[in-house]
PDB file of C-alpha atoms and ligand atoms in Angstrom:
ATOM      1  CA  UNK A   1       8.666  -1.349   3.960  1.00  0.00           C
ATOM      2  CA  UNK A   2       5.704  -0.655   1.330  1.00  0.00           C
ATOM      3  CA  UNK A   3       2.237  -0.715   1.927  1.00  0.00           C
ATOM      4  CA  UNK A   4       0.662  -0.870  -1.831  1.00  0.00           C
ATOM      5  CA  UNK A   5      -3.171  -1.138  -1.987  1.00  0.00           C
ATOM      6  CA  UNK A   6      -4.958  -2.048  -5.103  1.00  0.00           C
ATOM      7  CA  UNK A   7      -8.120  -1.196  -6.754  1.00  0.00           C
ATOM      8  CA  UNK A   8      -9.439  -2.273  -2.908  1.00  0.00           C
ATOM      9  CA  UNK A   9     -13.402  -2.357  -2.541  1.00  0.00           C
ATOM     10  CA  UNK A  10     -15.069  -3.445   0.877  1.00  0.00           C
ATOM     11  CA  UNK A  11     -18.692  -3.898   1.084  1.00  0.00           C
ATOM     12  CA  UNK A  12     -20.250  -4.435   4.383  1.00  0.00           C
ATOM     13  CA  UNK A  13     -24.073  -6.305   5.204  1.00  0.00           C
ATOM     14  CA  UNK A  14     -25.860  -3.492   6.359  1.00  0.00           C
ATOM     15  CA  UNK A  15     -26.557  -4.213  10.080  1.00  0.00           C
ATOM     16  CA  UNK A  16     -30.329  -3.602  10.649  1.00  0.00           C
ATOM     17  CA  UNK A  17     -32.055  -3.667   7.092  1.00  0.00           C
ATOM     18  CA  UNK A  18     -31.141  -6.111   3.949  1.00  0.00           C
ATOM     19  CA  UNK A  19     -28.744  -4.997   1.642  1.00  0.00           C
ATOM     20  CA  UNK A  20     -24.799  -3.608   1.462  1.00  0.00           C
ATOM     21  CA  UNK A  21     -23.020  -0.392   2.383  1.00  0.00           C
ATOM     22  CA  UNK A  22     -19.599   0.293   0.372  1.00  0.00           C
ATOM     23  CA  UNK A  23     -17.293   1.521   3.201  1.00  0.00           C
ATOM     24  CA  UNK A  24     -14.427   1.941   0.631  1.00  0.00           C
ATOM     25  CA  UNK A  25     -14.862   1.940  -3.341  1.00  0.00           C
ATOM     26  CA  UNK A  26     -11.857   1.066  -5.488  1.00  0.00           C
ATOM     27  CA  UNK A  27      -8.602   2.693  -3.630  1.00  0.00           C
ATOM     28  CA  UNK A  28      -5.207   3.179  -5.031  1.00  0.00           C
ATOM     29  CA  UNK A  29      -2.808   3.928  -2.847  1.00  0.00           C
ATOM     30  CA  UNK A  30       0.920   3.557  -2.205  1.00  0.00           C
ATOM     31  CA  UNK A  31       2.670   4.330   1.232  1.00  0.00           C
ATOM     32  CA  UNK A  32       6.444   4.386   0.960  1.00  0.00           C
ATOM     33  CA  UNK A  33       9.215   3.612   3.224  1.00  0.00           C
ATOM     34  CA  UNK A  34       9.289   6.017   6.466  1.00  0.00           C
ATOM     35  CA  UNK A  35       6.749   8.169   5.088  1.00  0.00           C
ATOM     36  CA  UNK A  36       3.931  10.025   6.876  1.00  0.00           C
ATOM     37  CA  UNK A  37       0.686   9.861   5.465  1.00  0.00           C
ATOM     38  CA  UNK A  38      -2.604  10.778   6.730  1.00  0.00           C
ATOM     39  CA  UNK A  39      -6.037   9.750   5.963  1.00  0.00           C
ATOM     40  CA  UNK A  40      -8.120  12.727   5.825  1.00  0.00           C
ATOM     41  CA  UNK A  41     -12.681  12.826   5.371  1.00  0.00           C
ATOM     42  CA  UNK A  42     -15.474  13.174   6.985  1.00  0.00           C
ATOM     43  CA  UNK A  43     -17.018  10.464   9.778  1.00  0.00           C
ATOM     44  CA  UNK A  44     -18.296   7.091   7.709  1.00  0.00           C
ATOM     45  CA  UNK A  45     -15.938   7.900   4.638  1.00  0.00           C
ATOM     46  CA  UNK A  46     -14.136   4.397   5.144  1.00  0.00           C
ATOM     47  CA  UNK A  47     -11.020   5.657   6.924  1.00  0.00           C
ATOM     48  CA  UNK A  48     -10.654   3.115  10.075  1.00  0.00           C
ATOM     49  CA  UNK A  49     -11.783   0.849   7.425  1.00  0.00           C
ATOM     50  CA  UNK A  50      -9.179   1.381   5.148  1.00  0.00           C
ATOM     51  CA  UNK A  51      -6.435   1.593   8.240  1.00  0.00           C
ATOM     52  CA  UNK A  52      -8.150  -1.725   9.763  1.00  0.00           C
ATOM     53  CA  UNK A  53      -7.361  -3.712   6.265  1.00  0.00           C
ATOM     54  CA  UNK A  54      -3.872  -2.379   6.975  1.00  0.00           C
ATOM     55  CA  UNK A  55      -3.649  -4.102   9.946  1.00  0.00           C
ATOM     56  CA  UNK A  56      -5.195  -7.481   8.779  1.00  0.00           C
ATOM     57  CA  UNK A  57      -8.479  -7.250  10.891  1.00  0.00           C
ATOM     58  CA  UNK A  58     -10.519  -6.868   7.787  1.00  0.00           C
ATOM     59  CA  UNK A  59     -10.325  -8.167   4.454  1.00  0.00           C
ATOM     60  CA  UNK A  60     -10.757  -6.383   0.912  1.00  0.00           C
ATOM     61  CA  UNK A  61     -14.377  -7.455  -1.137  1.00  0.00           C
ATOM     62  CA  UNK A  62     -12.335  -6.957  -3.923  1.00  0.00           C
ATOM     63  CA  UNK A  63      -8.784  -6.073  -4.985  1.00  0.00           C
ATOM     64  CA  UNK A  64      -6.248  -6.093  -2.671  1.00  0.00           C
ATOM     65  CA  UNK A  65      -4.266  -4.909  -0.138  1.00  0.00           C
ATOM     66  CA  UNK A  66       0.019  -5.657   0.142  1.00  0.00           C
ATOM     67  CA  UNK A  67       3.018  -4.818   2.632  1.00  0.00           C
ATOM     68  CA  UNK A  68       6.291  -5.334   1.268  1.00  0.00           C
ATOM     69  CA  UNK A  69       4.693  -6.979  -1.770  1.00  0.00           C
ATOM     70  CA  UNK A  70       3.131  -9.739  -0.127  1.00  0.00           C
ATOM     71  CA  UNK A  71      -0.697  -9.561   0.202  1.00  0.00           C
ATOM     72  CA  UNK A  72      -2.094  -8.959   4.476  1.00  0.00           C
ATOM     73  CA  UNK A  73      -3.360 -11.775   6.258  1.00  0.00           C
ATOM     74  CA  UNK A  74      -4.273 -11.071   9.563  1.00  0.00           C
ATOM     75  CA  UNK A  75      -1.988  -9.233  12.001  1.00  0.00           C
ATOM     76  CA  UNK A  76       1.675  -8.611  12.202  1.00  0.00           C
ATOM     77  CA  UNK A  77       3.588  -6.797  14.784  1.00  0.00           C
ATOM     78  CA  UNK A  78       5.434  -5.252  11.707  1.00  0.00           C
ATOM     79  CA  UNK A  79       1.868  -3.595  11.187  1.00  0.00           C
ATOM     80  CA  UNK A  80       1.394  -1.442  14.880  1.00  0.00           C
ATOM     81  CA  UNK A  81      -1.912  -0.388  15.384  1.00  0.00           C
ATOM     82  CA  UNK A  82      -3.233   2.488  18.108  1.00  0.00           C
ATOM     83  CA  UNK A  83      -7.088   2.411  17.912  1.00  0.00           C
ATOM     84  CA  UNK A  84      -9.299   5.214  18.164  1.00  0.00           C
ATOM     85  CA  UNK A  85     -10.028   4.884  21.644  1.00  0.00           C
ATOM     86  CA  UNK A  86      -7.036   3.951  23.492  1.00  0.00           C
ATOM     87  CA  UNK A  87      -6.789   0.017  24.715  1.00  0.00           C
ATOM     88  CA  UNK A  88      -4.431   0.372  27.972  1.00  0.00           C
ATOM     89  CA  UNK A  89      -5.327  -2.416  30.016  1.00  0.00           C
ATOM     90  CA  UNK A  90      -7.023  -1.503  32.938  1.00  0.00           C
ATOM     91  CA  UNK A  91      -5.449  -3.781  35.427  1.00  0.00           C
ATOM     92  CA  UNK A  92      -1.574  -3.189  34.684  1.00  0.00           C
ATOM     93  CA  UNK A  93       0.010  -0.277  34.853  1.00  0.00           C
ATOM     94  CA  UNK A  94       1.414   2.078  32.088  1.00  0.00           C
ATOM     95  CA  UNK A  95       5.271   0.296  32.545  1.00  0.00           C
ATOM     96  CA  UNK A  96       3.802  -3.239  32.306  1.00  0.00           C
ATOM     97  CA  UNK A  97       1.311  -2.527  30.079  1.00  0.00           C
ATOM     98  CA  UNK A  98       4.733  -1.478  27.574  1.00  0.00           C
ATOM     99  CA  UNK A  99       6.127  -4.538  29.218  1.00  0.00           C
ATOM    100  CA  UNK A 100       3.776  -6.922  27.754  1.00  0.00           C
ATOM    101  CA  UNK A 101       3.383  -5.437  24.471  1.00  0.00           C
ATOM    102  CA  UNK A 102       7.358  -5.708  24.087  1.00  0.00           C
ATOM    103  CA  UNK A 103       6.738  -9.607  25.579  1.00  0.00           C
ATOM    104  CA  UNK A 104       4.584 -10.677  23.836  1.00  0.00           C
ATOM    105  CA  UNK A 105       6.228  -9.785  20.683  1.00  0.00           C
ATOM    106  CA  UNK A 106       9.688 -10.502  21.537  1.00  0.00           C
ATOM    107  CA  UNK A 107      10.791  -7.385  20.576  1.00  0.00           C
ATOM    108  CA  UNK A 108      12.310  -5.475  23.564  1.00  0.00           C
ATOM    109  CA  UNK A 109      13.015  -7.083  26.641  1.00  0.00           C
ATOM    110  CA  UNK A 110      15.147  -4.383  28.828  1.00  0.00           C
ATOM    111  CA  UNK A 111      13.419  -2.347  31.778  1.00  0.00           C
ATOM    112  CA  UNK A 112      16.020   0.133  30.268  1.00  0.00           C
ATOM    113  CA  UNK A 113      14.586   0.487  27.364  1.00  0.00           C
ATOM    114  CA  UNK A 114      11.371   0.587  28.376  1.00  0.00           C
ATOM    115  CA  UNK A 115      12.552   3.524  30.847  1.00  0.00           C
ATOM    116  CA  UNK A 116      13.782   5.641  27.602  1.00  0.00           C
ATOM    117  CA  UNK A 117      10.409   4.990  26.075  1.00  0.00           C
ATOM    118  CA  UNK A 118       8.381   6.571  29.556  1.00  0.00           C
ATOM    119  CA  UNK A 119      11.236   8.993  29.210  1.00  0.00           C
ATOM    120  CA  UNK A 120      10.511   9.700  25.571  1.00  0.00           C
ATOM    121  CA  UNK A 121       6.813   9.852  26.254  1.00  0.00           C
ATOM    122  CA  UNK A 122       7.259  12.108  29.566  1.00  0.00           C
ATOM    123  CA  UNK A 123       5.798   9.488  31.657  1.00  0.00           C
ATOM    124  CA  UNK A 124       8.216   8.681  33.677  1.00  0.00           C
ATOM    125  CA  UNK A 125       6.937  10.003  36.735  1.00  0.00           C
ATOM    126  CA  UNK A 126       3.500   7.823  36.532  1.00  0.00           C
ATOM    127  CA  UNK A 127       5.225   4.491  35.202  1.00  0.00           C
ATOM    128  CA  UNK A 128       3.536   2.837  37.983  1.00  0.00           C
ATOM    129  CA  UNK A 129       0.273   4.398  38.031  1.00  0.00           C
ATOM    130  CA  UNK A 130      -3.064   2.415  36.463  1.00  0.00           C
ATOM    131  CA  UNK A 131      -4.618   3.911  33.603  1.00  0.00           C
ATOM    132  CA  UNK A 132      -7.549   5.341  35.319  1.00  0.00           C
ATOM    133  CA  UNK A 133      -5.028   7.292  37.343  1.00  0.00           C
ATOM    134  CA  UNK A 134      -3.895   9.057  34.377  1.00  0.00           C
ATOM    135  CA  UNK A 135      -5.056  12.445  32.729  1.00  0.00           C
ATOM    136  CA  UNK A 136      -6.512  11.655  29.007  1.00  0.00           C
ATOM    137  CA  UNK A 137      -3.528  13.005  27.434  1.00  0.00           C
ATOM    138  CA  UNK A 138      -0.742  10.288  29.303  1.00  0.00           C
ATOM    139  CA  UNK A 139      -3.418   7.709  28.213  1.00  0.00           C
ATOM    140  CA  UNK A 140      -3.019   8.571  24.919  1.00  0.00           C
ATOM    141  CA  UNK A 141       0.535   9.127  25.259  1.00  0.00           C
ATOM    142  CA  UNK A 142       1.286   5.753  27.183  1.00  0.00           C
ATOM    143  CA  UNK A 143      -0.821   3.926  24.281  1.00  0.00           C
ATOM    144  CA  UNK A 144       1.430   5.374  21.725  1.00  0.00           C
ATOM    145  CA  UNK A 145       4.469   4.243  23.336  1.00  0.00           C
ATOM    146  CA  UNK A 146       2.865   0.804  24.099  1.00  0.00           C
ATOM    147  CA  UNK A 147       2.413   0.667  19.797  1.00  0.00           C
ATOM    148  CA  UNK A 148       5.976   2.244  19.077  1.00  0.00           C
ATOM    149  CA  UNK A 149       7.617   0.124  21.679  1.00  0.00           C
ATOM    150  CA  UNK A 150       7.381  -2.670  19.427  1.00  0.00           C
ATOM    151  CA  UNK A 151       9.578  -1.366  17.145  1.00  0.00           C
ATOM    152  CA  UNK A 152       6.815  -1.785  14.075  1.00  0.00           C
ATOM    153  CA  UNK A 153       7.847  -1.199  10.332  1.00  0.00           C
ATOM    154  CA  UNK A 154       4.678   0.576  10.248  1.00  0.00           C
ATOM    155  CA  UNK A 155       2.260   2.527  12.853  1.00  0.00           C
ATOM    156  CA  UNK A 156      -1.020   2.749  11.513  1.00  0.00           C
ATOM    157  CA  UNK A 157      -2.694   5.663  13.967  1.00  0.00           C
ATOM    158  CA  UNK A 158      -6.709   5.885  14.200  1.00  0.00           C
ATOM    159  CA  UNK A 159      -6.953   9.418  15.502  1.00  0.00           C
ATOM    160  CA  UNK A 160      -5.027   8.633  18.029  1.00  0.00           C
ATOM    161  CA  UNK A 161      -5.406  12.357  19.317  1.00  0.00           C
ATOM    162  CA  UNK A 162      -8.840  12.316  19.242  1.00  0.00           C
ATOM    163  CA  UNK A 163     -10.082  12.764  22.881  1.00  0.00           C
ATOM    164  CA  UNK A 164      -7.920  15.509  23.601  1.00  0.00           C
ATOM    165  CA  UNK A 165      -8.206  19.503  24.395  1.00  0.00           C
ATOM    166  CA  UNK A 166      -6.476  21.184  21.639  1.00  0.00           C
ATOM    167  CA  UNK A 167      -3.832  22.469  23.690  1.00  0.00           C
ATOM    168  CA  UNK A 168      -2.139  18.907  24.694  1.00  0.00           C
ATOM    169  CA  UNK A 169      -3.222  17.722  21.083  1.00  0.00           C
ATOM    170  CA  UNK A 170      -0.586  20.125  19.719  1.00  0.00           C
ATOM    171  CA  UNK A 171       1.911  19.237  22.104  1.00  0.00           C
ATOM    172  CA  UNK A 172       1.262  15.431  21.272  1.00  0.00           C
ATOM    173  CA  UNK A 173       1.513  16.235  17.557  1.00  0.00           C
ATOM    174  CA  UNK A 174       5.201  17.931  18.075  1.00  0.00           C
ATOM    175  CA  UNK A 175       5.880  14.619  20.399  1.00  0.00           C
ATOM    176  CA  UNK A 176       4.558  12.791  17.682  1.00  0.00           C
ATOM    177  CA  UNK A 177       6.744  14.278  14.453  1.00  0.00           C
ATOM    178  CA  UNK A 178       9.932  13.712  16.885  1.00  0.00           C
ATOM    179  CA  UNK A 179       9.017  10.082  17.329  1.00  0.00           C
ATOM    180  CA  UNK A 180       8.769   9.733  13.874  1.00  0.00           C
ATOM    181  CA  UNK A 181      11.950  11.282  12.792  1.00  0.00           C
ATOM    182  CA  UNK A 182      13.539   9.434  15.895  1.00  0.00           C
ATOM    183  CA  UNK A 183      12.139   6.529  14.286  1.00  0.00           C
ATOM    184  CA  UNK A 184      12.096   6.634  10.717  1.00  0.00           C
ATOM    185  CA  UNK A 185       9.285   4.152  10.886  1.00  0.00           C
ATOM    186  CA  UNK A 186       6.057   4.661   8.508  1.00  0.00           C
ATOM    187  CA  UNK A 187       2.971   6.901   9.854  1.00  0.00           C
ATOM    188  CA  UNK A 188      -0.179   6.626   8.659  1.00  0.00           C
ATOM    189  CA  UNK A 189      -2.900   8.310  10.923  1.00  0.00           C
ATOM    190  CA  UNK A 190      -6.402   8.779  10.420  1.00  0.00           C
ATOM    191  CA  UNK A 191      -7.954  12.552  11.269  1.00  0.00           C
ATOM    192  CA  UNK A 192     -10.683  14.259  10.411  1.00  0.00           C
ATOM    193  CA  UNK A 193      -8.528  17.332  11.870  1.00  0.00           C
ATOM    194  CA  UNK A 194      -7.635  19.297   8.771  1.00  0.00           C
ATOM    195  CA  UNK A 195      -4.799  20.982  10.695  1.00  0.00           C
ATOM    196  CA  UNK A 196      -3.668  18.367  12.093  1.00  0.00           C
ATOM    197  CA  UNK A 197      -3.129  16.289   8.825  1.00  0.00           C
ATOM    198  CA  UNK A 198      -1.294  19.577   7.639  1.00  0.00           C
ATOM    199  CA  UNK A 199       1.001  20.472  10.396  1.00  0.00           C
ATOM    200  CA  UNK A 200       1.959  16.162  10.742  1.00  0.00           C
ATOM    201  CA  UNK A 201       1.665  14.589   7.352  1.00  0.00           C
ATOM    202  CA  UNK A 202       3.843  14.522   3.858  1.00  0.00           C
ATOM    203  CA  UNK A 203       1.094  13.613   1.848  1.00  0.00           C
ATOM    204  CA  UNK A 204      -2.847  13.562   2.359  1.00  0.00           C
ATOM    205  CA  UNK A 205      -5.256  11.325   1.428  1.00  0.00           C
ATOM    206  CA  UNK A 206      -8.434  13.455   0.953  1.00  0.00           C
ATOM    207  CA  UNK A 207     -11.564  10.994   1.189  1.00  0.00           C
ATOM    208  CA  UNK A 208     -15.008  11.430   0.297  1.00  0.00           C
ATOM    209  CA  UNK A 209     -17.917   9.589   2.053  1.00  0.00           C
ATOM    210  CA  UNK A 210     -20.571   6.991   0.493  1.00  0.00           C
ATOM    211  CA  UNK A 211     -18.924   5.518  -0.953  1.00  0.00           C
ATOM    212  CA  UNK A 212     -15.459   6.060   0.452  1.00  0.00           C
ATOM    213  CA  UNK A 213     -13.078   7.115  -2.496  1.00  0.00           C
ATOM    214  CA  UNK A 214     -10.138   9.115  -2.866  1.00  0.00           C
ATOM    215  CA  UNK A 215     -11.181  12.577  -3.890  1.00  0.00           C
ATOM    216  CA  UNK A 216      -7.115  13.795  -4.007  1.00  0.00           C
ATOM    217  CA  UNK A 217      -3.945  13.202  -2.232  1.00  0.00           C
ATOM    218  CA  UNK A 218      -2.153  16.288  -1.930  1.00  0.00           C
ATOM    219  CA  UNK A 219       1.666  16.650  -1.209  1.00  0.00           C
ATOM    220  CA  UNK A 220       2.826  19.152   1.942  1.00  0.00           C
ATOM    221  CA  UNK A 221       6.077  20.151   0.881  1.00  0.00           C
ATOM    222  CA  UNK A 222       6.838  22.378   3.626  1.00  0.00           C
ATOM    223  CA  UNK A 223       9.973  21.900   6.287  1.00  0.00           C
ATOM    224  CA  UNK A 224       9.190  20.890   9.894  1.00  0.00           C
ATOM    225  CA  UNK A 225       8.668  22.289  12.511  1.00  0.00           C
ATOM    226  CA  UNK A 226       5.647  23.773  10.488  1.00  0.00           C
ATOM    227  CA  UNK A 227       3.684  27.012  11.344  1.00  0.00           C
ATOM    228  CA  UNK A 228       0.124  26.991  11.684  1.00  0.00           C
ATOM    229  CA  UNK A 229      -0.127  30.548  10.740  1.00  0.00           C
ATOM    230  CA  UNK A 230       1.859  31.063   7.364  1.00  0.00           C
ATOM    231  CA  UNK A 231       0.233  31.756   4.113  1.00  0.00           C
ATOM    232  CA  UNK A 232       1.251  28.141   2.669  1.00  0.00           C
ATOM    233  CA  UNK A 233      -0.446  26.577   5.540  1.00  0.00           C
ATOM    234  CA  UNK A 234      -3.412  28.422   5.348  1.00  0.00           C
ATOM    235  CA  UNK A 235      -4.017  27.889   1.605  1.00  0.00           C
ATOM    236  CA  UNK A 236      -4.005  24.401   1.996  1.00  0.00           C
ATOM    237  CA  UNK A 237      -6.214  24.183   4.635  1.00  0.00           C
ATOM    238  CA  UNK A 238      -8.582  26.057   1.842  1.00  0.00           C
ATOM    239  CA  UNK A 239      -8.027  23.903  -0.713  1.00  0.00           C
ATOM    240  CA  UNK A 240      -8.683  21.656   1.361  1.00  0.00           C
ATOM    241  CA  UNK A 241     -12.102  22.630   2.828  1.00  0.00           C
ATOM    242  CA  UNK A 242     -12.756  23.217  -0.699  1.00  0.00           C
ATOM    243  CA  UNK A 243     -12.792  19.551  -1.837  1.00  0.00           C
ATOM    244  CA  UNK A 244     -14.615  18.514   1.035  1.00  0.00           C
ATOM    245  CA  UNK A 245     -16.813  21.097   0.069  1.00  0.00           C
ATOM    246  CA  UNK A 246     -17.283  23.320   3.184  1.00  0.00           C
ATOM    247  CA  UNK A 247     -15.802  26.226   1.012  1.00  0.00           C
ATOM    248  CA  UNK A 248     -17.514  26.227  -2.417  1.00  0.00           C
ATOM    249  CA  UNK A 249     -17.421  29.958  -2.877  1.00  0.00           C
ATOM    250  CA  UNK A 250     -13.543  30.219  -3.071  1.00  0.00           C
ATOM    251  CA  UNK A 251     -12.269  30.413  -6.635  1.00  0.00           C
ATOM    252  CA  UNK A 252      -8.508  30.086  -6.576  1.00  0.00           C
ATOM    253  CA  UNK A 253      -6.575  26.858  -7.642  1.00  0.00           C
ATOM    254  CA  UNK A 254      -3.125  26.568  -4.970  1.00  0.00           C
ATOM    255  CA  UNK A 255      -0.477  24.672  -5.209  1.00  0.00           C
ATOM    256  CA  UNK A 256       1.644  24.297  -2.601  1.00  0.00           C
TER     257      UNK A 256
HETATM  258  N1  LIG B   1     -18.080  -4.126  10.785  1.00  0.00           N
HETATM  259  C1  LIG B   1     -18.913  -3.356  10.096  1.00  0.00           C
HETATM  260  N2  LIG B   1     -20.101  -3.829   9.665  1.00  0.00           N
HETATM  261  C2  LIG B   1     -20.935  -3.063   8.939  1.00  0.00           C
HETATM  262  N3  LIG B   1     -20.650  -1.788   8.563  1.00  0.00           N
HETATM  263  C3  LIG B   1     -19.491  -1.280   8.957  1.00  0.00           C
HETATM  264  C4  LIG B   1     -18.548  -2.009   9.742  1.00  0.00           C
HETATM  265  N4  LIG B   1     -17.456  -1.223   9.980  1.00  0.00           N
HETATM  266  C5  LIG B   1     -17.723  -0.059   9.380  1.00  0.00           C
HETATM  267  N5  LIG B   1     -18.941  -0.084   8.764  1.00  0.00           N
HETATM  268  C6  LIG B   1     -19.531   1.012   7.978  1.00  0.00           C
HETATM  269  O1  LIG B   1     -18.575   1.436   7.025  1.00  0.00           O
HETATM  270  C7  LIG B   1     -18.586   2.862   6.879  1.00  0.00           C
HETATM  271  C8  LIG B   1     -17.189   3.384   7.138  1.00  0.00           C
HETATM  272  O2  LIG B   1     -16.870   3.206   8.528  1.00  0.00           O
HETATM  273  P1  LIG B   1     -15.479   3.655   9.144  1.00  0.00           P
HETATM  274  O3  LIG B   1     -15.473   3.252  10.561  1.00  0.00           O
HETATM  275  O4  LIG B   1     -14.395   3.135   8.283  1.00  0.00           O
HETATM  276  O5  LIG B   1     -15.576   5.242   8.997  1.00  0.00           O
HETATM  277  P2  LIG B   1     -14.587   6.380   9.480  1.00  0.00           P
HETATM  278  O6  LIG B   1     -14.215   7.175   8.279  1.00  0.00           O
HETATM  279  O7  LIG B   1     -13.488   5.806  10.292  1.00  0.00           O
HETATM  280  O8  LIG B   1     -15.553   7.257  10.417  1.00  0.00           O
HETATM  281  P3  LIG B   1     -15.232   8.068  11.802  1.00  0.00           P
HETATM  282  O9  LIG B   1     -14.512   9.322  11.373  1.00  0.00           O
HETATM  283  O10 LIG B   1     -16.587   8.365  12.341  1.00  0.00           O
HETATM  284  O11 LIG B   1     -14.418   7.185  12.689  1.00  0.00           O
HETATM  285  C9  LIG B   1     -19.631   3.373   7.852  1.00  0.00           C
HETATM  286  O12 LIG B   1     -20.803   3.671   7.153  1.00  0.00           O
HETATM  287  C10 LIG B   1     -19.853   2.232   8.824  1.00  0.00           C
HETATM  288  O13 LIG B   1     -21.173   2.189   9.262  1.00  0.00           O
HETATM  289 MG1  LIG B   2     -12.981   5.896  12.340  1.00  0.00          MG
END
């Protein structure tokens, strides 16, 4: 698996007045095999953008954007996507709604798999409730399993912890690092939750707004589980506040 953009530019009509907006202006970026990578800036910097060109529901202006060397045209189930607000369907429940996903792909068939995968996700208990019988948090869970349960080469994540209180959002992000390692498959989540692209990614993309560029992509070398409170942790969330400049006054360089 390799997702290899390349000097990528997308310009949008504005909506209401004449003229363009440049969501994203000239991106390099290469996302290896089983790696997790998060896209990191503040709202309108480009990032669903950027993870919706992944998935093949937009297409570049200009340059262009590849998986495994081949340029995207439209979607793939190799490419799994789990929006920003989940997309559970309303009318089946959280088994079937797995159920379909796996169908309609062809790519898991057995209610016994689909049982490990409520197991995995802790629903297990509500496999048969509708979505609107659910707390926020098994929502978001059961649309996460719904994307993973299609075994994709590649699970492109638009905050897809979002809506939640921070307590369940940290016990979602540990779910969501043993997924991954489960998994091996390749992460790449949009956040604008500094902490949360710390404590979850090996490399961040750091994006600036208006245009949306890459200001830096920094490397997290430390082990997981991580800890929110060590000193390594902390300094990058200050260089880090630093290049999105909520942090000017602070005058040391890290590197981590
Ligand atoms: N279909 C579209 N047509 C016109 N403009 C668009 C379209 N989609 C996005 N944009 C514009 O592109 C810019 C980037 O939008 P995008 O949704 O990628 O931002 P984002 O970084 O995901 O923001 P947020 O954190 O708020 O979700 C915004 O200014 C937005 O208005
Ligand atoms: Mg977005």
């Amino acid at each position: 698996m390799s997702v290899k953009i390349e000097s990528l530019t997308k310009i949008f009509a504005k909506q209401i007045e004449e003229g363009t907006l440049t969501a994203l202006d000239n991106i390099n970026l290469e996302i290896k095999d089983g790696e997790f990578v998060s896209l990191l800036g503040a709202s309108g910097c480009g990032k669903s953008t950027l993870l919706r060109i992944i998935a093949g529901l937009e297409i570049p202006t200009q340059g262009a954007a590849l998986f495994n060397g081949e340029r995207i045209e439209g979607t793939s189930p190799k490419r799994g996507l789990v929006f920003q607000e989940h997309t559970l369907f309303a009318w089946l429940t959280v088994r079937q709604n797995i159920e379909f996903a796996a169908k309609a792909t062809k790519r898991l068939n057995s209610r016994t798999e689909i049982s490990n995968w409520l197991e995995v996700a802790g629903l297990t208990e509500f496999a048969d409730n509708y979505p609107h019988q659910l707390s926020g948090g098994m929502r978001q869970r059961a649309a996460l399993v719904r994307a993973l349960a299609v075994s994709p080469e590649v699970l492109l994540l638009d905050e897809p912890l979002g809506a939640l209180d921070s307590f369940t959002r940290m016990h979602l992000q540990d779910e969501l690092i043993r997924l991954w390692k489960g998994r091996g498959n390749t992460m790449v989540m949009v956040t604008h939750d500094i902490d949360e692209a710390i404590y979850l990614s090996q490399r961040i993309v750091v994006m600036s707004p208006r245009p949306g560029r890459i200001a830096k992509i920094l490397e997290v070398r430390m082990s997981y589980p991580r800890n929110r409170a060590v000193g390594d942790f902390t300094a990058l969330r200050t260089q880090i506040l630093k290049l999105m400049d909520f942090a000017q006054d602070v005058q040391e360089e890290y590197t981590i």
